[in-house]
Amino acid sequence: MSDVRINPSILSADFVNMERDLQRIGNADFVHVDIMDNNFVPNLTFGPQMTQRVQETSPVPLDVHLMINDCDTWAPKYAELGVASVTFHVEATSDPVATARRVRDIGARAGVALRPGTDAEFLYDILDEFDQILVMTVEPGFGGQSFRPDTMPKLSALAAHARSVGSDVWLQVDGGINIDTIAIAAEHGADTFVAGSAVFGAADPDEAIVTLRGLGAAAYHRHSHD
Ligand code: DX5
Ligand code: ZN
């Protein structure tokens, strides 16, 4: 039986009350940190300096999601901050395997992310190179968008393949995950869930995490992806 993970995205936190908001999600599995460069995506967030302070302040390990160009250069730099996980977009790397190996060598988990329009088949023969695959369920760039069900066939095919070869890679979804959609993603094989507005928009973020984890775990195990 494998557990599911809930990773709140601080994109939906209050940026000038970050320490307070990090304390509000103390029961999360990871804190999801969205790095955007106003180039790979049309939005800008923060960089290594802010990530370093979040890392020093958060009681929960960091799951960094790079939505920036030139991930071959930047992914290892984020790993060197000591974060638990670095996920970079395949569309922003020229050599995903080499970059993932560098991230792992530094000591972080290595993840690769796919935009909604990017196929996953190229990963089938190289699953072992990654600790996590992020199937984006919105076009990356902004919180608060609607979950895209059209990304589910890609996720379920990937999950079926990963099971068939006995892979223990985590399958993450990000975008529009809330109490209405988390079961859909879990039924299609996701085990790791990013949620921004659904957690920080709730009156009690800790309670929202417990609710999402329960719904995700029930749907995941109902469809016996163990
Ligand atoms: C979008 C980011 C997400 C975002 C999710 O590009 O990668 O992590 O914060 O926000 P919600 O859960 O509100 O869709
Ligand atoms: Zn993200």
PDB file of C-alpha atoms and ligand atoms in Angstrom:
ATOM      1  CA  MET A   1       0.000   0.000   0.000  1.00  0.00           C
ATOM      2  CA  SER A   2       1.480   3.299  -0.998  1.00  0.00           C
ATOM      3  CA  ASP A   3       0.498   6.566   0.630  1.00  0.00           C
ATOM      4  CA  VAL A   4      -0.646   9.676  -1.144  1.00  0.00           C
ATOM      5  CA  ARG A   5       1.002  13.020  -0.598  1.00  0.00           C
ATOM      6  CA  ILE A   6      -0.488  16.541  -0.384  1.00  0.00           C
ATOM      7  CA  ASN A   7       1.882  19.364  -1.348  1.00  0.00           C
ATOM      8  CA  PRO A   8       0.355  22.824  -0.852  1.00  0.00           C
ATOM      9  CA  SER A   9       1.605  25.456  -3.303  1.00  0.00           C
ATOM     10  CA  ILE A  10       2.786  28.670  -1.683  1.00  0.00           C
ATOM     11  CA  LEU A  11       1.889  30.491  -4.891  1.00  0.00           C
ATOM     12  CA  SER A  12      -1.477  30.935  -3.135  1.00  0.00           C
ATOM     13  CA  ALA A  13       0.072  31.990   0.198  1.00  0.00           C
ATOM     14  CA  ASP A  14       0.383  35.589   1.372  1.00  0.00           C
ATOM     15  CA  PHE A  15       3.889  36.517   0.198  1.00  0.00           C
ATOM     16  CA  VAL A  16       4.407  39.084   2.960  1.00  0.00           C
ATOM     17  CA  ASN A  17       3.216  36.655   5.631  1.00  0.00           C
ATOM     18  CA  MET A  18       5.075  33.625   4.354  1.00  0.00           C
ATOM     19  CA  GLU A  19       6.336  32.434   7.734  1.00  0.00           C
ATOM     20  CA  ARG A  20       2.808  32.533   9.166  1.00  0.00           C
ATOM     21  CA  ASP A  21       1.409  30.709   6.140  1.00  0.00           C
ATOM     22  CA  LEU A  22       4.110  28.016   6.296  1.00  0.00           C
ATOM     23  CA  GLN A  23       3.055  27.340   9.913  1.00  0.00           C
ATOM     24  CA  ARG A  24      -0.531  26.886   8.682  1.00  0.00           C
ATOM     25  CA  ILE A  25       0.419  23.868   6.571  1.00  0.00           C
ATOM     26  CA  GLY A  26       2.545  21.986   9.093  1.00  0.00           C
ATOM     27  CA  ASN A  27       0.823  18.670   8.318  1.00  0.00           C
ATOM     28  CA  ALA A  28       1.619  18.825   4.587  1.00  0.00           C
ATOM     29  CA  ASP A  29       3.921  16.225   3.056  1.00  0.00           C
ATOM     30  CA  PHE A  30       5.971  18.777   1.106  1.00  0.00           C
ATOM     31  CA  VAL A  31       5.739  22.509   0.465  1.00  0.00           C
ATOM     32  CA  HIS A  32       5.411  23.100  -3.295  1.00  0.00           C
ATOM     33  CA  VAL A  33       7.486  26.093  -4.433  1.00  0.00           C
ATOM     34  CA  ASP A  34       6.609  27.456  -7.888  1.00  0.00           C
ATOM     35  CA  ILE A  35       9.543  29.176  -9.587  1.00  0.00           C
ATOM     36  CA  MET A  36       8.521  31.256 -12.634  1.00  0.00           C
ATOM     37  CA  ASP A  37      10.701  33.477 -14.823  1.00  0.00           C
ATOM     38  CA  ASN A  38       8.188  35.426 -16.931  1.00  0.00           C
ATOM     39  CA  ASN A  39       9.685  33.659 -19.917  1.00  0.00           C
ATOM     40  CA  PHE A  40       8.944  29.939 -19.843  1.00  0.00           C
ATOM     41  CA  VAL A  41       5.592  31.016 -18.373  1.00  0.00           C
ATOM     42  CA  PRO A  42       3.981  34.487 -18.445  1.00  0.00           C
ATOM     43  CA  ASN A  43       4.328  35.084 -14.706  1.00  0.00           C
ATOM     44  CA  LEU A  44       7.097  35.852 -12.234  1.00  0.00           C
ATOM     45  CA  THR A  45       7.486  34.553  -8.692  1.00  0.00           C
ATOM     46  CA  PHE A  46      10.749  34.166  -6.825  1.00  0.00           C
ATOM     47  CA  GLY A  47      14.216  32.693  -7.134  1.00  0.00           C
ATOM     48  CA  PRO A  48      16.907  30.918  -5.133  1.00  0.00           C
ATOM     49  CA  GLN A  49      17.166  33.541  -2.378  1.00  0.00           C
ATOM     50  CA  MET A  50      13.496  33.295  -1.414  1.00  0.00           C
ATOM     51  CA  THR A  51      13.606  29.513  -1.795  1.00  0.00           C
ATOM     52  CA  GLN A  52      16.540  29.423   0.619  1.00  0.00           C
ATOM     53  CA  ARG A  53      14.582  31.395   3.239  1.00  0.00           C
ATOM     54  CA  VAL A  54      11.501  29.212   2.811  1.00  0.00           C
ATOM     55  CA  GLN A  55      13.759  26.180   3.210  1.00  0.00           C
ATOM     56  CA  GLU A  56      15.159  27.599   6.457  1.00  0.00           C
ATOM     57  CA  THR A  57      11.718  28.547   7.782  1.00  0.00           C
ATOM     58  CA  SER A  58       9.469  25.677   6.721  1.00  0.00           C
ATOM     59  CA  PRO A  59       8.859  22.752   9.094  1.00  0.00           C
ATOM     60  CA  VAL A  60       8.093  20.661   5.982  1.00  0.00           C
ATOM     61  CA  PRO A  61      10.545  19.682   3.182  1.00  0.00           C
ATOM     62  CA  LEU A  62      10.437  21.562  -0.126  1.00  0.00           C
ATOM     63  CA  ASP A  63       9.176  20.317  -3.499  1.00  0.00           C
ATOM     64  CA  VAL A  64      10.503  22.852  -6.030  1.00  0.00           C
ATOM     65  CA  HIS A  65       8.698  23.193  -9.392  1.00  0.00           C
ATOM     66  CA  LEU A  66      10.822  25.044 -11.952  1.00  0.00           C
ATOM     67  CA  MET A  67       8.837  26.845 -14.658  1.00  0.00           C
ATOM     68  CA  ILE A  68      11.886  28.604 -16.077  1.00  0.00           C
ATOM     69  CA  ASN A  69      14.125  28.339 -19.105  1.00  0.00           C
ATOM     70  CA  ASP A  70      17.509  26.637 -19.037  1.00  0.00           C
ATOM     71  CA  CYS A  71      16.736  24.019 -16.423  1.00  0.00           C
ATOM     72  CA  ASP A  72      20.014  22.228 -17.237  1.00  0.00           C
ATOM     73  CA  THR A  73      21.752  25.114 -15.497  1.00  0.00           C
ATOM     74  CA  TRP A  74      19.189  25.936 -12.823  1.00  0.00           C
ATOM     75  CA  ALA A  75      17.928  22.576 -11.553  1.00  0.00           C
ATOM     76  CA  PRO A  76      21.291  21.664  -9.946  1.00  0.00           C
ATOM     77  CA  LYS A  77      21.518  25.152  -8.395  1.00  0.00           C
ATOM     78  CA  TYR A  78      18.170  24.631  -6.656  1.00  0.00           C
ATOM     79  CA  ALA A  79      19.226  21.139  -5.549  1.00  0.00           C
ATOM     80  CA  GLU A  80      22.297  22.707  -3.952  1.00  0.00           C
ATOM     81  CA  LEU A  81      20.022  24.719  -1.649  1.00  0.00           C
ATOM     82  CA  GLY A  82      19.272  21.428   0.100  1.00  0.00           C
ATOM     83  CA  VAL A  83      15.624  21.117  -0.958  1.00  0.00           C
ATOM     84  CA  ALA A  84      14.056  17.642  -0.956  1.00  0.00           C
ATOM     85  CA  SER A  85      12.928  17.621  -4.578  1.00  0.00           C
ATOM     86  CA  VAL A  86      13.544  19.541  -7.810  1.00  0.00           C
ATOM     87  CA  THR A  87      11.138  19.117 -10.734  1.00  0.00           C
ATOM     88  CA  PHE A  88      11.961  20.737 -14.066  1.00  0.00           C
ATOM     89  CA  HIS A  89       9.970  20.927 -17.291  1.00  0.00           C
ATOM     90  CA  VAL A  90      11.082  18.651 -20.090  1.00  0.00           C
ATOM     91  CA  GLU A  91      10.243  21.488 -22.484  1.00  0.00           C
ATOM     92  CA  ALA A  92      12.959  23.589 -20.805  1.00  0.00           C
ATOM     93  CA  THR A  93      15.849  21.126 -20.814  1.00  0.00           C
ATOM     94  CA  SER A  94      18.044  19.799 -23.587  1.00  0.00           C
ATOM     95  CA  ASP A  95      19.012  16.662 -21.653  1.00  0.00           C
ATOM     96  CA  PRO A  96      16.483  15.576 -19.006  1.00  0.00           C
ATOM     97  CA  VAL A  97      18.409  12.451 -18.015  1.00  0.00           C
ATOM     98  CA  ALA A  98      21.715  14.269 -17.474  1.00  0.00           C
ATOM     99  CA  THR A  99      19.990  17.021 -15.519  1.00  0.00           C
ATOM    100  CA  ALA A 100      18.086  14.530 -13.349  1.00  0.00           C
ATOM    101  CA  ARG A 101      21.337  12.681 -12.621  1.00  0.00           C
ATOM    102  CA  ARG A 102      23.008  15.898 -11.518  1.00  0.00           C
ATOM    103  CA  VAL A 103      20.062  16.699  -9.227  1.00  0.00           C
ATOM    104  CA  ARG A 104      20.245  13.223  -7.690  1.00  0.00           C
ATOM    105  CA  ASP A 105      24.010  13.377  -7.305  1.00  0.00           C
ATOM    106  CA  ILE A 106      23.574  16.546  -5.256  1.00  0.00           C
ATOM    107  CA  GLY A 107      21.101  14.683  -3.033  1.00  0.00           C
ATOM    108  CA  ALA A 108      17.627  15.830  -4.079  1.00  0.00           C
ATOM    109  CA  ARG A 109      14.834  13.827  -5.647  1.00  0.00           C
ATOM    110  CA  ALA A 110      14.627  14.524  -9.376  1.00  0.00           C
ATOM    111  CA  GLY A 111      11.319  15.211 -11.096  1.00  0.00           C
ATOM    112  CA  VAL A 112      10.332  15.920 -14.678  1.00  0.00           C
ATOM    113  CA  ALA A 113       7.208  17.922 -15.575  1.00  0.00           C
ATOM    114  CA  LEU A 114       5.011  17.799 -18.674  1.00  0.00           C
ATOM    115  CA  ARG A 115       2.797  20.606 -19.959  1.00  0.00           C
ATOM    116  CA  PRO A 116      -0.737  19.470 -20.892  1.00  0.00           C
ATOM    117  CA  GLY A 117       0.245  19.219 -24.570  1.00  0.00           C
ATOM    118  CA  THR A 118       3.459  17.235 -24.006  1.00  0.00           C
ATOM    119  CA  ASP A 119       3.375  13.468 -24.529  1.00  0.00           C
ATOM    120  CA  ALA A 120       4.722  11.105 -21.879  1.00  0.00           C
ATOM    121  CA  GLU A 121       5.793   8.170 -24.053  1.00  0.00           C
ATOM    122  CA  PHE A 122       9.426   9.276 -24.250  1.00  0.00           C
ATOM    123  CA  LEU A 123       9.646   8.621 -20.495  1.00  0.00           C
ATOM    124  CA  TYR A 124       8.598   4.979 -20.669  1.00  0.00           C
ATOM    125  CA  ASP A 125      12.115   3.645 -21.196  1.00  0.00           C
ATOM    126  CA  ILE A 126      13.785   6.027 -18.737  1.00  0.00           C
ATOM    127  CA  LEU A 127      11.438   5.983 -15.727  1.00  0.00           C
ATOM    128  CA  ASP A 128      14.252   4.884 -13.419  1.00  0.00           C
ATOM    129  CA  GLU A 129      16.028   8.183 -14.037  1.00  0.00           C
ATOM    130  CA  PHE A 130      13.330  10.093 -12.156  1.00  0.00           C
ATOM    131  CA  ASP A 131      11.803  10.042  -8.682  1.00  0.00           C
ATOM    132  CA  GLN A 132       8.702  11.942  -9.736  1.00  0.00           C
ATOM    133  CA  ILE A 133       6.801  12.748 -12.922  1.00  0.00           C
ATOM    134  CA  LEU A 134       4.578  15.825 -12.821  1.00  0.00           C
ATOM    135  CA  VAL A 135       1.621  15.688 -15.182  1.00  0.00           C
ATOM    136  CA  MET A 136       0.395  19.282 -15.314  1.00  0.00           C
ATOM    137  CA  THR A 137      -3.391  19.463 -15.102  1.00  0.00           C
ATOM    138  CA  VAL A 138      -3.428  23.126 -16.170  1.00  0.00           C
ATOM    139  CA  GLU A 139      -1.190  25.172 -18.448  1.00  0.00           C
ATOM    140  CA  PRO A 140       1.579  26.267 -16.038  1.00  0.00           C
ATOM    141  CA  GLY A 141       1.766  29.900 -14.960  1.00  0.00           C
ATOM    142  CA  PHE A 142      -1.049  30.739 -12.585  1.00  0.00           C
ATOM    143  CA  GLY A 143      -2.916  29.380  -9.587  1.00  0.00           C
ATOM    144  CA  GLY A 144      -6.679  29.150  -9.472  1.00  0.00           C
ATOM    145  CA  GLN A 145      -7.233  27.663 -12.944  1.00  0.00           C
ATOM    146  CA  SER A 146      -9.676  24.844 -13.702  1.00  0.00           C
ATOM    147  CA  PHE A 147      -8.535  21.221 -13.727  1.00  0.00           C
ATOM    148  CA  ARG A 148      -8.208  19.825 -17.257  1.00  0.00           C
ATOM    149  CA  PRO A 149      -9.738  16.341 -17.576  1.00  0.00           C
ATOM    150  CA  ASP A 150      -8.161  15.990 -21.036  1.00  0.00           C
ATOM    151  CA  THR A 151      -4.808  15.332 -19.292  1.00  0.00           C
ATOM    152  CA  MET A 152      -6.138  12.168 -17.632  1.00  0.00           C
ATOM    153  CA  PRO A 153      -5.569   9.665 -20.486  1.00  0.00           C
ATOM    154  CA  LYS A 154      -1.855  10.562 -20.456  1.00  0.00           C
ATOM    155  CA  LEU A 155      -1.722  10.069 -16.678  1.00  0.00           C
ATOM    156  CA  SER A 156      -3.517   6.724 -16.665  1.00  0.00           C
ATOM    157  CA  ALA A 157      -1.383   5.350 -19.502  1.00  0.00           C
ATOM    158  CA  LEU A 158       1.752   6.445 -17.670  1.00  0.00           C
ATOM    159  CA  ALA A 159       0.499   4.937 -14.400  1.00  0.00           C
ATOM    160  CA  ALA A 160      -0.333   1.638 -16.094  1.00  0.00           C
ATOM    161  CA  HIS A 161       3.095   1.493 -17.678  1.00  0.00           C
ATOM    162  CA  ALA A 162       4.845   2.365 -14.397  1.00  0.00           C
ATOM    163  CA  ARG A 163       2.937  -0.413 -12.605  1.00  0.00           C
ATOM    164  CA  SER A 164       3.700  -2.926 -15.347  1.00  0.00           C
ATOM    165  CA  VAL A 165       7.440  -2.421 -14.946  1.00  0.00           C
ATOM    166  CA  GLY A 166       7.310  -2.241 -11.140  1.00  0.00           C
ATOM    167  CA  SER A 167       8.442   1.394 -11.025  1.00  0.00           C
ATOM    168  CA  ASP A 168       8.117   3.279  -7.740  1.00  0.00           C
ATOM    169  CA  VAL A 169       8.188   6.699  -9.424  1.00  0.00           C
ATOM    170  CA  TRP A 170       5.740   9.171  -7.853  1.00  0.00           C
ATOM    171  CA  LEU A 171       3.068  10.540 -10.197  1.00  0.00           C
ATOM    172  CA  GLN A 172       2.243  14.130  -9.326  1.00  0.00           C
ATOM    173  CA  VAL A 173      -0.581  16.343 -10.576  1.00  0.00           C
ATOM    174  CA  ASP A 174      -0.646  20.132 -10.310  1.00  0.00           C
ATOM    175  CA  GLY A 175      -3.383  22.591 -11.226  1.00  0.00           C
ATOM    176  CA  GLY A 176      -7.020  22.823 -10.231  1.00  0.00           C
ATOM    177  CA  ILE A 177      -6.764  20.090  -7.596  1.00  0.00           C
ATOM    178  CA  ASN A 178      -9.530  20.492  -4.993  1.00  0.00           C
ATOM    179  CA  ILE A 179     -12.150  18.409  -3.169  1.00  0.00           C
ATOM    180  CA  ASP A 180     -14.088  17.948  -6.423  1.00  0.00           C
ATOM    181  CA  THR A 181     -11.179  16.900  -8.657  1.00  0.00           C
ATOM    182  CA  ILE A 182      -8.644  15.090  -6.469  1.00  0.00           C
ATOM    183  CA  ALA A 183     -10.480  11.755  -6.733  1.00  0.00           C
ATOM    184  CA  ILE A 184     -10.480  11.979 -10.539  1.00  0.00           C
ATOM    185  CA  ALA A 185      -6.694  12.395 -10.622  1.00  0.00           C
ATOM    186  CA  ALA A 186      -6.217   9.650  -8.010  1.00  0.00           C
ATOM    187  CA  GLU A 187      -8.420   7.235  -9.956  1.00  0.00           C
ATOM    188  CA  HIS A 188      -6.171   7.806 -12.956  1.00  0.00           C
ATOM    189  CA  GLY A 189      -3.077   6.951 -10.927  1.00  0.00           C
ATOM    190  CA  ALA A 190      -1.797  10.153  -9.304  1.00  0.00           C
ATOM    191  CA  ASP A 191      -0.332   9.652  -5.820  1.00  0.00           C
ATOM    192  CA  THR A 192       1.103  13.136  -5.183  1.00  0.00           C
ATOM    193  CA  PHE A 193      -1.147  16.196  -5.304  1.00  0.00           C
ATOM    194  CA  VAL A 194      -0.284  19.871  -5.488  1.00  0.00           C
ATOM    195  CA  ALA A 195      -3.017  22.198  -4.263  1.00  0.00           C
ATOM    196  CA  GLY A 196      -2.699  25.962  -3.987  1.00  0.00           C
ATOM    197  CA  SER A 197      -6.009  27.781  -3.827  1.00  0.00           C
ATOM    198  CA  ALA A 198      -7.810  24.738  -2.356  1.00  0.00           C
ATOM    199  CA  VAL A 199      -5.489  24.822   0.687  1.00  0.00           C
ATOM    200  CA  PHE A 200      -4.721  28.508   1.223  1.00  0.00           C
ATOM    201  CA  GLY A 201      -8.235  29.573   0.232  1.00  0.00           C
ATOM    202  CA  ALA A 202      -9.676  27.404   3.015  1.00  0.00           C
ATOM    203  CA  ALA A 203     -10.484  28.820   6.448  1.00  0.00           C
ATOM    204  CA  ASP A 204      -8.267  26.132   7.996  1.00  0.00           C
ATOM    205  CA  PRO A 205      -5.453  25.034   5.636  1.00  0.00           C
ATOM    206  CA  ASP A 206      -4.407  22.110   7.885  1.00  0.00           C
ATOM    207  CA  GLU A 207      -7.944  20.775   7.830  1.00  0.00           C
ATOM    208  CA  ALA A 208      -8.115  21.191   4.036  1.00  0.00           C
ATOM    209  CA  ILE A 209      -4.960  19.069   3.755  1.00  0.00           C
ATOM    210  CA  VAL A 210      -6.498  16.305   5.895  1.00  0.00           C
ATOM    211  CA  THR A 211      -9.675  16.349   3.789  1.00  0.00           C
ATOM    212  CA  LEU A 212      -7.790  16.268   0.483  1.00  0.00           C
ATOM    213  CA  ARG A 213      -5.505  13.468   1.703  1.00  0.00           C
ATOM    214  CA  GLY A 214      -8.496  11.384   2.751  1.00  0.00           C
ATOM    215  CA  LEU A 215     -10.297  11.867  -0.560  1.00  0.00           C
ATOM    216  CA  GLY A 216      -7.140  11.221  -2.580  1.00  0.00           C
ATOM    217  CA  ALA A 217      -6.152   8.106  -0.635  1.00  0.00           C
ATOM    218  CA  ALA A 218      -9.654   6.607  -0.818  1.00  0.00           C
ATOM    219  CA  ALA A 219      -9.861   7.073  -4.589  1.00  0.00           C
ATOM    220  CA  TYR A 220      -6.299   5.883  -5.162  1.00  0.00           C
ATOM    221  CA  HIS A 221      -6.748   2.672  -3.186  1.00  0.00           C
ATOM    222  CA  ARG A 222     -10.235   2.067  -4.561  1.00  0.00           C
ATOM    223  CA  HIS A 223      -8.626   1.761  -7.942  1.00  0.00           C
ATOM    224  CA  SER A 224      -5.879  -0.441  -6.472  1.00  0.00           C
ATOM    225  CA  HIS A 225      -2.781   1.271  -7.767  1.00  0.00           C
ATOM    226  CA  ASP A 226      -0.846  -0.204  -4.811  1.00  0.00           C
TER     227      ASP A 226
HETATM  228  C1  DX5 B   1       0.650  26.593 -11.725  1.00  0.00           C
HETATM  229  C2  DX5 B   1       1.467  26.117 -10.557  1.00  0.00           C
HETATM  230  C3  DX5 B   1       0.665  25.467  -9.510  1.00  0.00           C
HETATM  231  C4  DX5 B   1      -0.360  26.367  -8.845  1.00  0.00           C
HETATM  232  C5  DX5 B   1      -1.527  25.516  -8.511  1.00  0.00           C
HETATM  233  O1  DX5 B   1       1.486  26.894 -12.790  1.00  0.00           O
HETATM  234  O2  DX5 B   1       2.451  25.179 -10.985  1.00  0.00           O
HETATM  235  O3  DX5 B   1       1.492  24.840  -8.537  1.00  0.00           O
HETATM  236  O4  DX5 B   1       0.106  26.985  -7.680  1.00  0.00           O
HETATM  237  O5  DX5 B   1      -2.549  26.314  -8.022  1.00  0.00           O
HETATM  238  P1  DX5 B   1      -4.043  25.783  -7.899  1.00  0.00           P
HETATM  239  O6  DX5 B   1      -4.026  24.589  -6.983  1.00  0.00           O
HETATM  240  O7  DX5 B   1      -4.768  26.954  -7.330  1.00  0.00           O
HETATM  241  O8  DX5 B   1      -4.499  25.408  -9.289  1.00  0.00           O
HETATM  242 ZN    ZN B   2       3.490  23.992  -9.462  1.00  0.00          ZN
END
